[in-house]
Each structure stands twice: as structure tokens, then as C-alpha cells.
CSV table of C-alpha atoms and ligand atoms in Angstrom, one decimal:
chain,number,residue,atom,x,y,z
A,23,MET,CA,62.3,108.5,115.1
A,24,THR,CA,59.3,106.8,114.3
A,25,GLU,CA,58.3,108.0,111.0
A,26,GLN,CA,57.2,105.3,108.6
A,27,ARG,CA,59.0,104.9,105.3
A,28,ALA,CA,59.5,102.0,102.9
A,29,LYS,CA,62.6,99.7,104.1
A,30,PRO,CA,64.7,99.1,101.3
A,31,TRP,CA,64.6,95.0,101.8
A,32,ALA,CA,60.5,95.0,102.2
A,33,GLY,CA,59.9,93.6,98.8
A,34,ARG,CA,59.5,90.0,99.9
A,35,PHE,CA,57.7,90.9,103.0
A,36,THR,CA,53.8,90.9,103.3
A,37,GLU,CA,53.3,92.1,106.8
A,38,PRO,CA,54.9,95.0,108.6
A,39,THR,CA,57.6,94.4,111.2
A,40,ASP,CA,56.5,94.3,114.5
A,41,ALA,CA,57.2,97.4,116.0
A,42,PHE,CA,59.2,96.5,119.5
A,43,VAL,CA,60.7,94.1,117.0
A,44,GLU,CA,61.8,97.2,114.5
A,45,ALA,CA,63.6,99.1,117.5
A,46,PHE,CA,65.1,96.1,119.5
A,47,THR,CA,66.4,95.1,115.8
A,48,ALA,CA,67.7,99.0,114.9
A,49,SER,CA,71.4,100.5,115.3
A,50,VAL,CA,70.7,104.0,113.9
A,51,GLY,CA,70.3,105.1,117.4
A,52,PHE,CA,74.2,104.3,117.8
A,53,ASP,CA,75.8,103.7,114.4
A,54,GLN,CA,74.9,107.1,113.3
A,55,ARG,CA,77.9,108.3,114.8
A,56,LEU,CA,79.4,106.6,111.6
A,57,TYR,CA,77.8,108.7,109.1
A,58,ARG,CA,81.2,110.2,107.9
A,59,HIS,CA,83.1,106.9,107.3
A,60,ASP,CA,79.3,105.7,105.7
A,61,ILE,CA,79.5,108.7,103.2
A,62,ASP,CA,82.9,108.7,102.6
A,63,GLY,CA,83.0,105.1,101.8
A,64,SER,CA,79.8,105.1,99.5
A,65,LYS,CA,81.6,108.1,97.4
A,66,ALA,CA,84.9,106.1,96.7
A,67,HIS,CA,82.5,103.1,96.1
A,68,ALA,CA,80.6,105.2,93.6
A,69,THR,CA,83.9,106.5,91.7
A,70,MET,CA,85.1,102.8,91.5
A,71,LEU,CA,81.8,101.5,89.6
A,72,ALA,CA,81.8,104.4,87.7
A,73,LYS,CA,85.5,103.8,86.7
A,74,VAL,CA,84.7,100.2,85.9
A,75,GLY,CA,81.9,101.1,83.8
A,76,VAL,CA,79.0,100.1,85.7
A,77,LEU,CA,77.1,103.8,86.8
A,78,SER,CA,77.5,106.3,84.4
A,79,VAL,CA,79.5,109.3,85.3
A,80,ALA,CA,76.5,111.5,85.8
A,81,ASP,CA,75.2,109.5,87.9
A,82,ARG,CA,78.4,109.3,89.9
A,83,ASP,CA,78.3,113.5,90.4
A,84,GLN,CA,75.0,113.3,91.5
A,85,ILE,CA,75.5,110.8,93.9
A,86,ILE,CA,78.4,112.6,95.2
A,87,GLN,CA,76.8,116.1,95.3
A,88,GLY,CA,73.7,114.4,97.2
A,89,LEU,CA,76.0,112.8,99.9
A,90,ASP,CA,77.8,115.8,100.4
A,91,GLN,CA,73.9,117.4,100.9
A,92,VAL,CA,73.3,114.4,103.0
A,93,GLN,CA,76.6,114.9,105.1
A,94,ALA,CA,75.4,118.7,105.5
A,95,GLU,CA,72.1,118.0,106.7
A,96,ILE,CA,73.3,115.5,109.3
A,97,GLU,CA,75.8,118.1,110.6
A,98,SER,CA,73.6,120.8,110.6
A,99,GLY,CA,70.7,118.5,112.9
A,100,GLN,CA,68.5,118.7,110.2
A,101,LEU,CA,68.0,115.0,108.8
A,102,GLN,CA,65.5,113.0,110.6
A,103,TRP,CA,66.9,109.9,111.7
A,104,SER,CA,64.5,106.8,110.9
A,105,VAL,CA,64.5,103.7,113.2
A,106,ALA,CA,62.1,101.9,110.5
A,107,LEU,CA,65.4,102.6,108.3
A,108,GLU,CA,67.1,100.6,110.7
A,109,ASP,CA,70.6,101.8,110.7
A,110,VAL,CA,72.5,104.7,109.4
A,111,HIS,CA,73.5,102.9,106.2
A,112,MET,CA,69.8,102.6,105.3
A,113,ASN,CA,68.9,106.2,106.6
A,114,ILE,CA,71.7,107.8,104.6
A,115,GLU,CA,71.0,105.8,101.3
A,116,ALA,CA,66.9,106.6,101.7
A,117,ARG,CA,67.9,110.4,102.2
A,118,LEU,CA,69.8,110.2,99.0
A,119,THR,CA,67.4,108.5,97.0
A,120,ALA,CA,64.8,111.5,98.4
A,121,LEU,CA,67.3,113.8,97.3
A,122,ILE,CA,68.6,112.6,93.6
A,123,GLY,CA,65.9,110.0,92.9
A,124,ASP,CA,67.3,107.3,90.4
A,125,ALA,CA,70.9,107.7,90.5
A,126,GLY,CA,70.9,107.3,94.2
A,127,LYS,CA,69.1,103.7,93.8
A,128,ARG,CA,72.0,102.4,92.0
A,129,LEU,CA,74.4,103.2,94.8
A,130,HIS,CA,74.2,100.1,96.3
A,131,THR,CA,75.4,98.0,93.3
A,132,GLY,CA,78.1,95.5,93.7
A,133,ARG,CA,77.5,95.9,97.7
A,134,SER,CA,76.0,94.3,100.8
A,135,ARG,CA,75.7,96.1,104.0
A,136,ASN,CA,77.7,93.4,105.6
A,137,ASP,CA,80.8,94.6,103.7
A,138,GLN,CA,79.7,98.2,103.7
A,139,VAL,CA,79.4,98.3,107.5
A,140,ALA,CA,82.9,96.4,107.9
A,141,THR,CA,84.5,99.2,106.0
A,142,ASP,CA,83.0,102.2,108.1
A,143,ILE,CA,84.0,100.3,111.0
A,144,ARG,CA,87.5,100.1,109.9
A,145,LEU,CA,87.9,103.7,108.7
A,146,TYR,CA,86.3,104.8,112.0
A,147,LEU,CA,88.8,102.7,114.1
A,148,ARG,CA,91.6,103.8,111.9
A,149,ASP,CA,91.1,107.4,112.9
A,150,GLU,CA,90.5,106.8,116.6
A,151,ILE,CA,93.8,105.1,116.7
A,152,ASP,CA,95.4,108.1,115.2
A,153,PHE,CA,93.8,110.0,117.5
A,154,ILE,CA,94.6,108.0,120.4
A,155,VAL,CA,98.2,107.7,119.9
A,156,ALA,CA,98.3,111.5,119.7
A,157,ASP,CA,97.0,111.8,123.1
A,158,ILE,CA,99.5,109.1,124.4
A,159,ARG,CA,101.8,111.3,123.0
A,160,ARG,CA,100.2,114.5,124.7
A,161,LEU,CA,100.9,112.4,127.9
A,162,GLN,CA,104.2,111.3,127.1
A,163,ILE,CA,105.2,114.2,126.7
A,164,ALA,CA,104.2,115.7,129.9
A,165,LEU,CA,105.4,112.7,131.7
A,166,ILE,CA,109.1,113.5,129.9
A,167,ASN,CA,108.7,117.2,131.1
A,168,LEU,CA,108.3,116.1,134.7
A,169,ALA,CA,111.0,113.5,134.7
A,170,GLU,CA,113.5,116.0,133.3
A,171,ARG,CA,112.6,118.7,135.6
A,172,GLU,CA,112.8,115.5,138.9
A,173,ALA,CA,116.1,114.2,137.7
A,174,SER,CA,117.5,114.3,140.9
A,175,THR,CA,114.6,114.2,143.2
A,176,ILE,CA,114.8,111.4,146.0
A,177,MET,CA,112.0,109.1,146.8
A,178,PRO,CA,111.5,105.9,148.2
A,179,GLY,CA,111.0,102.9,145.7
A,180,PHE,CA,108.8,100.2,146.8
A,181,THR,CA,108.4,96.4,146.7
A,182,HIS,CA,105.4,94.9,148.4
A,183,LEU,CA,104.4,98.8,148.9
A,184,GLN,CA,107.2,98.5,151.7
A,185,VAL,CA,110.5,100.9,151.4
A,186,ALA,CA,112.9,99.0,149.3
A,187,GLN,CA,115.4,101.7,147.9
A,188,PRO,CA,115.4,104.9,147.3
A,189,VAL,CA,114.9,106.1,143.4
A,190,THR,CA,114.4,109.2,141.5
A,191,PHE,CA,111.2,110.5,140.9
A,192,GLY,CA,112.1,111.2,137.3
A,193,HIS,CA,113.1,107.4,136.9
A,194,HIS,CA,109.5,106.4,138.4
A,195,MET,CA,108.0,109.0,135.5
A,196,LEU,CA,109.9,107.3,133.0
A,197,ALA,CA,108.5,103.9,134.0
A,198,TRP,CA,105.4,105.2,133.1
A,199,PHE,CA,106.8,106.4,130.0
A,200,GLU,CA,107.9,103.3,129.1
A,201,MET,CA,104.3,101.3,129.1
A,202,LEU,CA,102.7,104.2,127.2
A,203,GLN,CA,105.5,103.4,124.5
A,204,ARG,CA,104.6,100.0,123.7
A,205,ASP,CA,100.8,100.7,124.4
A,206,ALA,CA,101.4,103.3,121.5
A,207,ASP,CA,103.4,100.5,119.8
A,208,ARG,CA,100.3,98.2,119.9
A,209,LEU,CA,97.8,100.2,118.7
A,210,ILE,CA,100.2,101.1,115.5
A,211,ASP,CA,100.6,97.2,114.7
A,212,CYS,CA,97.1,96.9,115.3
A,213,ARG,CA,96.2,99.6,113.0
A,214,LYS,CA,98.6,97.6,110.0
A,215,ARG,CA,95.5,94.8,110.4
A,216,VAL,CA,92.7,97.5,110.5
A,217,ASN,CA,93.6,99.5,107.6
A,218,ILE,CA,92.7,96.7,105.2
A,219,LEU,CA,89.7,97.5,102.7
A,220,PRO,CA,86.7,94.7,103.1
A,221,LEU,CA,84.4,96.2,100.3
A,222,GLY,CA,83.9,94.0,97.5
A,223,SER,CA,83.2,91.5,99.9
A,224,ALA,CA,80.0,92.0,99.2
A,225,ALA,CA,77.2,90.0,101.2
A,226,LEU,CA,79.5,86.8,101.5
A,227,ALA,CA,80.6,85.5,98.1
A,228,GLY,CA,81.8,88.6,96.3
A,229,THR,CA,79.8,90.2,93.6
A,230,SER,CA,79.6,89.5,89.7
A,231,TYR,CA,80.6,93.1,88.8
A,232,PRO,CA,83.6,94.1,87.4
A,233,ILE,CA,85.1,95.9,90.6
A,234,ASP,CA,88.2,97.2,91.2
A,235,ARG,CA,88.7,96.7,94.7
A,236,GLU,CA,92.3,98.0,94.4
A,237,TYR,CA,91.2,101.4,93.3
A,238,THR,CA,88.3,101.8,96.2
A,239,ALA,CA,91.0,100.8,99.0
A,240,GLN,CA,93.4,103.4,96.9
A,241,LEU,CA,90.7,106.1,97.1
A,242,LEU,CA,90.6,105.2,100.6
A,243,GLY,CA,93.8,105.2,101.7
A,244,PHE,CA,93.8,101.5,102.7
A,245,ASP,CA,96.8,99.5,102.6
A,246,GLY,CA,95.3,96.8,100.9
A,247,VAL,CA,92.4,94.5,100.1
A,248,THR,CA,90.9,91.3,102.0
A,249,GLN,CA,91.6,88.2,100.4
A,250,ASN,CA,88.6,86.1,101.4
A,251,SER,CA,85.2,88.2,101.2
A,252,LEU,CA,83.5,85.3,103.9
A,253,ASP,CA,86.1,86.7,106.1
A,254,GLY,CA,86.2,90.2,104.9
A,255,VAL,CA,82.6,90.7,106.2
A,256,SER,CA,82.3,88.3,109.1
A,257,ASP,CA,85.5,88.7,111.6
A,258,ARG,CA,85.8,91.6,113.9
A,259,ASP,CA,89.6,90.4,115.4
A,260,PHE,CA,90.7,93.8,114.4
A,261,ALA,CA,88.1,95.4,116.9
A,262,ILE,CA,88.7,92.7,119.5
A,263,GLU,CA,92.5,93.6,118.8
A,264,PHE,CA,92.2,97.1,119.4
A,265,CYS,CA,90.1,96.4,122.5
A,266,GLY,CA,93.0,94.3,123.9
A,267,ALA,CA,95.2,96.8,123.7
A,268,ALA,CA,93.3,99.1,125.1
A,269,ALA,CA,92.3,97.2,127.7
A,270,LEU,CA,96.3,96.9,128.8
A,271,LEU,CA,96.6,100.7,127.8
A,272,MET,CA,93.9,101.3,131.0
A,273,THR,CA,95.3,98.7,133.0
A,274,HIS,CA,98.7,100.9,132.9
A,275,MET,CA,96.4,104.1,133.6
A,276,SER,CA,94.9,102.1,136.4
A,277,ARG,CA,98.2,101.3,138.0
A,278,PHE,CA,99.1,105.0,137.6
A,279,SER,CA,96.0,106.1,139.0
A,280,GLU,CA,96.5,103.7,142.2
A,281,GLU,CA,100.0,105.1,142.9
A,282,LEU,CA,98.8,108.9,142.7
A,283,ILE,CA,95.6,108.4,144.7
A,284,LEU,CA,98.2,106.9,147.1
A,285,TRP,CA,100.7,109.8,146.7
A,286,ALA,CA,97.9,112.4,147.2
A,287,SER,CA,96.4,110.8,150.4
A,288,ALA,CA,97.9,112.8,153.9
A,289,GLN,CA,99.6,109.5,154.7
A,290,PHE,CA,102.1,109.7,151.6
A,291,ASP,CA,101.9,113.4,150.8
A,292,PHE,CA,104.3,113.1,147.9
A,293,VAL,CA,102.3,115.3,145.7
A,294,ASP,CA,99.8,117.6,145.1
A,295,ILE,CA,96.6,117.3,142.4
A,296,PRO,CA,95.5,120.5,141.3
A,297,ASP,CA,92.5,121.7,142.9
A,298,SER,CA,90.8,121.6,139.5
A,299,PHE,CA,90.9,118.2,139.1
A,300,CYS,CA,89.7,117.4,142.4
A,301,THR,CA,86.4,117.4,143.9
A,302,GLY,CA,85.3,118.0,147.6
A,303,SER,CA,82.9,116.3,149.7
A,304,SER,CA,79.2,117.6,150.5
A,305,ILE,CA,79.7,116.4,154.3
A,306,MET,CA,83.2,116.4,155.3
A,307,PRO,CA,84.5,120.2,154.5
A,308,GLN,CA,88.4,119.2,154.9
A,309,LYS,CA,88.4,117.1,151.8
A,310,LYS,CA,90.0,117.2,148.6
A,311,ASN,CA,89.3,113.9,146.7
A,312,PRO,CA,91.1,112.5,144.1
A,313,ASP,CA,88.5,112.0,141.2
A,314,VAL,CA,90.2,112.1,138.3
A,315,PRO,CA,92.6,109.1,139.0
A,316,GLU,CA,89.9,106.9,140.6
A,317,LEU,CA,87.9,107.5,137.5
A,318,VAL,CA,90.2,106.2,135.3
A,319,ARG,CA,90.9,103.3,137.6
A,320,GLY,CA,87.3,102.5,137.8
A,321,LYS,CA,86.8,103.0,133.9
A,322,THR,CA,89.4,100.6,133.5
A,323,GLY,CA,86.7,97.8,134.4
A,324,ARG,CA,84.4,99.0,131.7
A,325,VAL,CA,87.3,98.6,129.0
A,326,ASN,CA,87.9,95.2,130.2
A,327,GLY,CA,84.1,94.3,130.4
A,328,ASN,CA,84.5,95.7,126.2
A,329,LEU,CA,87.0,93.2,125.4
A,330,VAL,CA,85.2,90.2,126.7
A,331,ALA,CA,81.9,91.4,125.4
A,332,LEU,CA,83.4,91.6,121.7
A,333,LEU,CA,85.5,88.0,122.2
A,334,THR,CA,82.1,86.7,123.5
A,335,LEU,CA,80.0,88.1,120.7
A,336,MET,CA,82.3,86.6,118.5
A,337,LYS,CA,83.3,83.3,119.8
A,338,GLY,CA,80.1,81.0,118.5
A,339,GLN,CA,79.3,82.8,115.3
A,340,PRO,CA,79.5,80.4,111.8
A,341,LEU,CA,80.7,82.4,108.9
A,342,ALA,CA,79.8,84.8,107.5
A,343,TYR,CA,77.9,88.1,108.3
A,344,ASN,CA,75.7,87.3,111.3
A,345,LYS,CA,73.4,90.1,113.0
A,346,ASP,CA,75.3,89.5,116.4
A,347,ASN,CA,77.8,91.7,114.6
A,348,GLN,CA,75.6,94.7,114.9
A,349,GLU,CA,76.7,94.5,118.9
A,350,ASP,CA,80.0,95.6,118.2
A,351,LYS,CA,79.5,99.2,117.9
A,352,GLU,CA,78.7,99.9,121.5
A,353,PRO,CA,81.9,98.5,123.0
A,354,LEU,CA,84.6,99.7,120.6
A,355,PHE,CA,82.8,103.2,120.6
A,356,ASP,CA,83.0,103.1,124.5
A,357,THR,CA,86.3,101.8,124.5
A,358,ALA,CA,87.7,104.4,121.9
A,359,ASP,CA,85.4,107.2,124.5
A,360,THR,CA,86.8,106.1,127.4
A,361,VAL,CA,90.7,106.0,126.6
A,362,ARG,CA,90.6,109.4,125.0
A,363,GLY,CA,88.8,110.9,127.5
A,364,SER,CA,91.3,109.4,130.7
A,365,LEU,CA,94.4,110.2,128.2
A,366,LYS,CA,93.3,113.7,127.8
A,367,VAL,CA,92.6,114.3,131.3
A,368,TYR,CA,96.3,112.8,132.6
A,369,ALA,CA,97.8,114.8,129.8
A,370,ASP,CA,96.6,118.2,131.8
A,371,MET,CA,96.7,117.0,135.2
A,372,MET,CA,100.1,115.6,134.8
A,373,ALA,CA,101.5,118.5,133.6
A,374,ALA,CA,99.8,120.5,136.8
A,375,LEU,CA,100.9,118.3,139.1
A,376,THR,CA,103.2,120.0,142.3
A,377,VAL,CA,106.1,117.4,143.6
A,378,LYS,CA,106.3,117.5,147.1
A,379,ARG,CA,110.4,116.9,147.3
A,380,ASP,CA,111.1,117.3,150.9
A,381,ASN,CA,108.1,114.9,151.7
A,382,MET,CA,109.7,112.3,149.5
A,383,GLU,CA,113.1,112.7,150.7
A,384,ARG,CA,111.8,112.2,154.2
A,385,ALA,CA,110.0,109.4,153.5
A,386,ALA,CA,113.0,107.7,151.8
A,387,LEU,CA,114.8,108.2,154.9
A,388,GLN,CA,112.6,106.1,156.4
A,389,GLY,CA,112.8,102.2,156.0
A,390,PHE,CA,116.6,101.7,155.7
A,391,SER,CA,116.2,102.4,152.1
A,392,THR,CA,119.6,101.9,151.8
A,393,ALA,CA,120.4,98.8,153.6
A,394,THR,CA,121.4,97.2,150.1
A,395,ASP,CA,123.9,99.7,149.7
A,396,LEU,CA,125.5,98.8,153.0
A,397,ALA,CA,125.8,95.2,151.7
A,398,ASP,CA,126.9,96.1,148.4
A,399,TYR,CA,129.5,98.4,150.3
A,400,ALA,CA,130.8,95.3,152.4
A,401,VAL,CA,131.4,92.7,149.1
A,402,GLY,CA,133.2,95.7,148.2
A,403,LYS,CA,135.6,94.9,151.2
A,404,GLY,CA,135.9,91.1,150.4
A,405,ILE,CA,132.6,89.6,152.2
A,406,ALA,CA,130.5,87.5,150.2
A,407,PHE,CA,127.2,88.6,149.5
A,408,ARG,CA,125.1,86.1,152.2
A,409,ASP,CA,127.3,87.4,154.7
A,410,ALA,CA,127.1,90.6,153.9
A,411,HIS,CA,123.5,90.4,153.9
A,412,GLU,CA,123.3,89.2,157.6
A,413,ILE,CA,125.8,92.0,159.0
A,414,VAL,CA,123.5,94.3,156.9
A,415,GLY,CA,120.2,92.4,158.8
A,416,LYS,CA,121.7,92.8,162.4
A,417,ALA,CA,122.6,96.4,161.5
A,418,VAL,CA,118.9,97.1,160.9
A,419,ARG,CA,117.6,95.4,163.9
A,420,TYR,CA,119.5,97.8,165.8
A,421,GLY,CA,118.3,100.6,163.8
A,422,VAL,CA,114.7,99.7,164.3
A,423,GLU,CA,115.3,99.1,167.9
A,424,THR,CA,117.2,102.5,168.4
A,425,GLY,CA,115.1,104.6,166.1
A,426,LYS,CA,118.1,105.2,163.7
A,427,ASP,CA,118.9,105.0,159.9
A,428,LEU,CA,121.8,103.4,159.0
A,429,ALA,CA,123.0,106.8,158.1
A,430,GLN,CA,122.4,107.8,161.4
A,431,MET,CA,125.0,105.7,163.3
A,432,SER,CA,128.1,106.5,164.1
A,433,LEU,CA,131.2,104.5,162.2
A,434,GLN,CA,131.8,102.7,165.9
A,435,GLU,CA,128.2,101.6,166.1
A,436,LEU,CA,128.3,100.1,162.2
A,437,GLN,CA,131.9,98.5,163.2
A,438,LYS,CA,130.3,96.5,165.8
A,439,PHE,CA,128.7,94.5,163.1
A,440,SER,CA,131.7,94.4,161.1
A,441,PRO,CA,135.4,95.8,161.6
A,442,LEU,CA,135.7,96.2,157.9
A,443,ILE,CA,133.5,99.2,157.5
A,444,GLY,CA,135.4,102.6,156.8
A,445,GLU,CA,134.4,105.7,157.0
A,446,ASP,CA,134.1,105.8,153.3
A,447,VAL,CA,130.8,104.2,154.1
A,448,PHE,CA,128.9,107.3,154.5
A,449,THR,CA,128.9,108.1,151.0
A,450,VAL,CA,127.2,105.0,149.9
A,451,LEU,CA,124.4,105.4,153.1
A,452,THR,CA,123.2,108.6,151.7
A,453,LEU,CA,119.9,108.5,149.5
A,454,GLN,CA,122.1,110.7,147.0
A,455,GLY,CA,125.2,108.2,146.9
A,456,SER,CA,122.4,105.3,146.9
A,457,VAL,CA,120.7,106.4,143.4
A,458,ALA,CA,124.1,108.0,141.7
A,459,ALA,CA,125.5,104.9,142.2
A,460,ARG,CA,122.6,103.1,139.8
A,461,ASN,CA,124.4,104.5,136.8
A,462,HIS,CA,124.0,102.5,133.9
A,463,VAL,CA,120.8,102.0,131.2
A,464,GLY,CA,117.9,101.6,132.6
A,465,GLY,CA,119.0,102.7,136.2
A,466,THR,CA,117.7,105.4,139.1
A,467,ALA,CA,120.6,107.9,139.2
A,468,PRO,CA,120.1,111.5,138.0
A,469,ALA,CA,122.7,111.3,135.5
A,470,GLN,CA,121.1,108.0,133.6
A,471,VAL,CA,117.3,110.2,133.8
A,472,LYS,CA,118.3,112.8,132.2
A,473,LEU,CA,119.7,110.4,129.2
A,474,ALA,CA,116.9,108.7,129.1
A,475,VAL,CA,114.4,111.9,129.2
A,476,ALA,CA,117.0,112.8,125.8
A,477,ARG,CA,116.3,109.0,124.5
A,478,ALA,CA,112.6,109.3,125.2
A,479,ARG,CA,112.5,112.8,123.1
A,480,HIS,CA,114.6,111.3,120.3
A,481,ARG,CA,112.1,108.5,119.8
A,482,LEU,CA,109.3,110.6,120.3
A,483,SER,CA,110.5,113.0,117.6
A,484,ALA,CA,111.7,110.0,115.3
A,485,GLU,CA,108.4,108.3,115.3
A,486,GLN,CA,106.6,111.5,114.2
A,487,ASN,CA,109.4,111.5,110.6
B,14,LIG,N1,73.2,97.5,111.4
B,14,LIG,C1,74.0,96.5,110.5
B,14,LIG,C2,75.7,96.0,111.6
B,14,LIG,O1,75.8,96.9,112.4
B,14,LIG,C3,74.5,96.2,109.2
B,14,LIG,C4,74.9,95.5,108.8
B,14,LIG,C5,73.3,94.6,108.6
B,14,LIG,N2,73.4,93.5,107.3
B,14,LIG,C6,72.3,92.8,107.6
B,14,LIG,N3,72.7,91.6,106.7
B,14,LIG,N4,71.1,92.9,108.4
B,14,LIG,O2,75.8,95.1,111.4
């Protein structure tokens, strides 16, 4: 890495770069992972230059072959990355020139590293978005399968983490599905703004060569070209937007994690996370810790941090390119890597989750989860809702004192609170009656969960077409 090679910009300098400054300003240690996108961008640039007559066809062919060889050297681990050559762009160009001579020196005609790096990041991010959306789909499918299997499984629904009303476990899984659906939508929307070609902006003002930017865009699969060269080289809003969508996605994942961690505890005991996704304790032999959801919850912090890092990186910069922008890469890479890892491990884990149906149902029987059903029943008998609320409140107080759930009280006991209560009350006081009654789009009834599963499958398959 310390090997000295002539810097492509050394012409106007009389003194060599300070060794520490060289290491401090270099980005090759982290931007080398952009090599494939850099090479693809260079091939398209050379092809465009030959089309408009700036490069000869012979030079173009030599450049493309040479770049293929550089790529092979990188992928086989042969290429010696040099810190003296600063970044991935100059390393590749220097190696190309060493391989093919003068044609290599012509590649950089009509471009700058400023528009080159902006292009590379957009190509990289476009790929990452596609991978992440595919990873979201895998997790969504695991959730749909679970929802279908557990469409009638009853669990307590919570507000304020206090038992509120019974819900079905399938319905709960589909709530997560919906959040992920919006996360995917946000990323797909962000991709539209990522997939615009900045190449041709050159350093900041454009270039005097007769370039054909639309052609380069077409070669690289971009949807269009940036409309202002100063903007094209300097703004990283597309990366910030991606990090914003990623932060929301991880915030959702963190909430799922919090629930799984609670559910896997001995106090809830609603689910069993497979052993292969947990670890033990070095001191407490009985422990089985839900490490995967805990780590995903923890990793949300760095993804949120990366968003703030990029916002802060951008906020004080005058137009156009500034070296500050070199700092965009590590937060961006870390965000994409973290999101992909979290989604992958979650899709695998959710597909293997064991649901403890009896425990959930038992928990739903505690905490008077059908109190609202009793109030609604009283309303049906002609009592105003506020009065019904009062009546049921008294029945609950009696239940707390006697240790009985509403469904366990006799008709005579219930009638002490309102003589209008009849034998038919027991159909609404059961958990099954309660969930089955919420039978509308968005409701928790098993019949609705099954319909929602079908709609969810349809939405995913429609997106693939
Ligand atoms: N390594 C640089 C970056 O990541 C490439 C662009 C450098 N441009 C420059 N004028 N120094 O942003």
C-alpha cells in the first residue's frame, strides 16, 4: 500500500505529499469496493467518446480490454492498491495505463473524478436498493406465510403495553408487512432520483468536448441525465434520502425486535426463537438470549447516526464539489450493509419462529380484553355508549375483586350491572367472538386476515411484473 507511484495531478507540485497527509486524505481503503461500478462507468465513457469521435475506435477497444484485465486482477486479489494513488479511480486508471500505455491516458478526457465518483455512487446505490427491496420481499413473504398459518391464533393486543383487546397473531404479523411495504415503496421512489447520470458535469462546469450524455446514460441504464453540472457533482441528496428511508426501515425493524424480545421472555412466553438464532450466557447456564433481535434493535442506532452524519456533511458546503463529499461513502456503505444483514437474518428467523398458541390465548384471557365487546353489546341493547362504559367498568372492578374474567361470570352476576344483559352476551365475551366481530377491511377477524393475506400476495406479485 505504501508503494510510491507518480500522482496523476503531480504536475503543478514541487514537494511530495506529507506521508501522513497522504494517508489521511486517501479513500482507497474504503472506496475500492466501488471498483466494478467505476470500471462500468469508464467503459461507457470511453464508448461514448469513441462514438462522438473524441477517441479512436482502437483506443476504445484497448481501454475496454484493459479495464477487463484490471477487473480480473482486482477480483483475483492481484491488484496492489496504492494509498499514494489516493482513491479507487486513480488506482484503476494508473493500472490501466501501465497495462495499455497511451490509450489509458486518454480515458479521462472530458471527465473529472468529481462526476466520476458521483456516477459510481449512483450505480452502487441503484444496485443496493434493488438488493434491499428483494430482501424486504423475502421477509414480507415469511410474514405472510406466518400470518396465513396463524390467522385464527388469538393473542392479547396491547396499548400502553397493557392488555387492550384480543387480536389475531396473523393480524399482528400483517401490521409488520404493511410497514415493510411502505419501506420498499420509499426505496423504489428514491431509486428514481438515484438513477440519473451526473457524468458530463466534469469538474463542475461541464466540458468543451462534444459529448453525448444521453448515450452514456443509455449504456449505463440510467433513466436520464442531471440537468445542471454544479448540482450534478456536488449534491448527495439522493444518498441522504436513501439513508432516511433506511433509518425508517430500521426503526420498524427495531420495533419488531422489541416485540420479539418481549415475547421470547419467560414472562410473555408467546414465541420460541430457534436455538440457531440465539446464544447462551457464559455464566448463567439457563440463558437463551434473543441476540438477533437485540442486535437489529441496536444496529438501528448506527443507521440513524449515518443519516445524521450525511445531513451534517452536506449542510455547510458551498457549490460545487468539496472534498467533504469523500466522507459520504463509509456511512452509505455501512447503512446498506447493515440493512441487508438485518433483513436477511430476519427473513430466516421469522420463517423458523415457533408460535406458542396456548400461551397467547391464556394471556388474552387475562386483563379483561373483551370489556369493549361487552360495552358494544350493551349499546346494542339500547344503552348509550358512555353509560355502557360505566357499566362495564363496574363489572371489571367486580372481576378484579373476585378474580374472574368477564366470560367467567354467570348471567346473574352480569345482570347486577345491567338488567338488559341477556344469555346472548356470552357469544361476544369469548375471545373468538371478539375477534370474529371485527370483520371489515383492516380488522383483526380471522376471515379478514385470510383476505389480507391474499391481497398481500397479490400486491407482491403485481410488483414483480
Ligand atoms: N475520492 C474522491 C471522493 O470520494 C474522488 C473525487 C476527488 N475529487 C477531487 N477533486 N479531489 O469524493
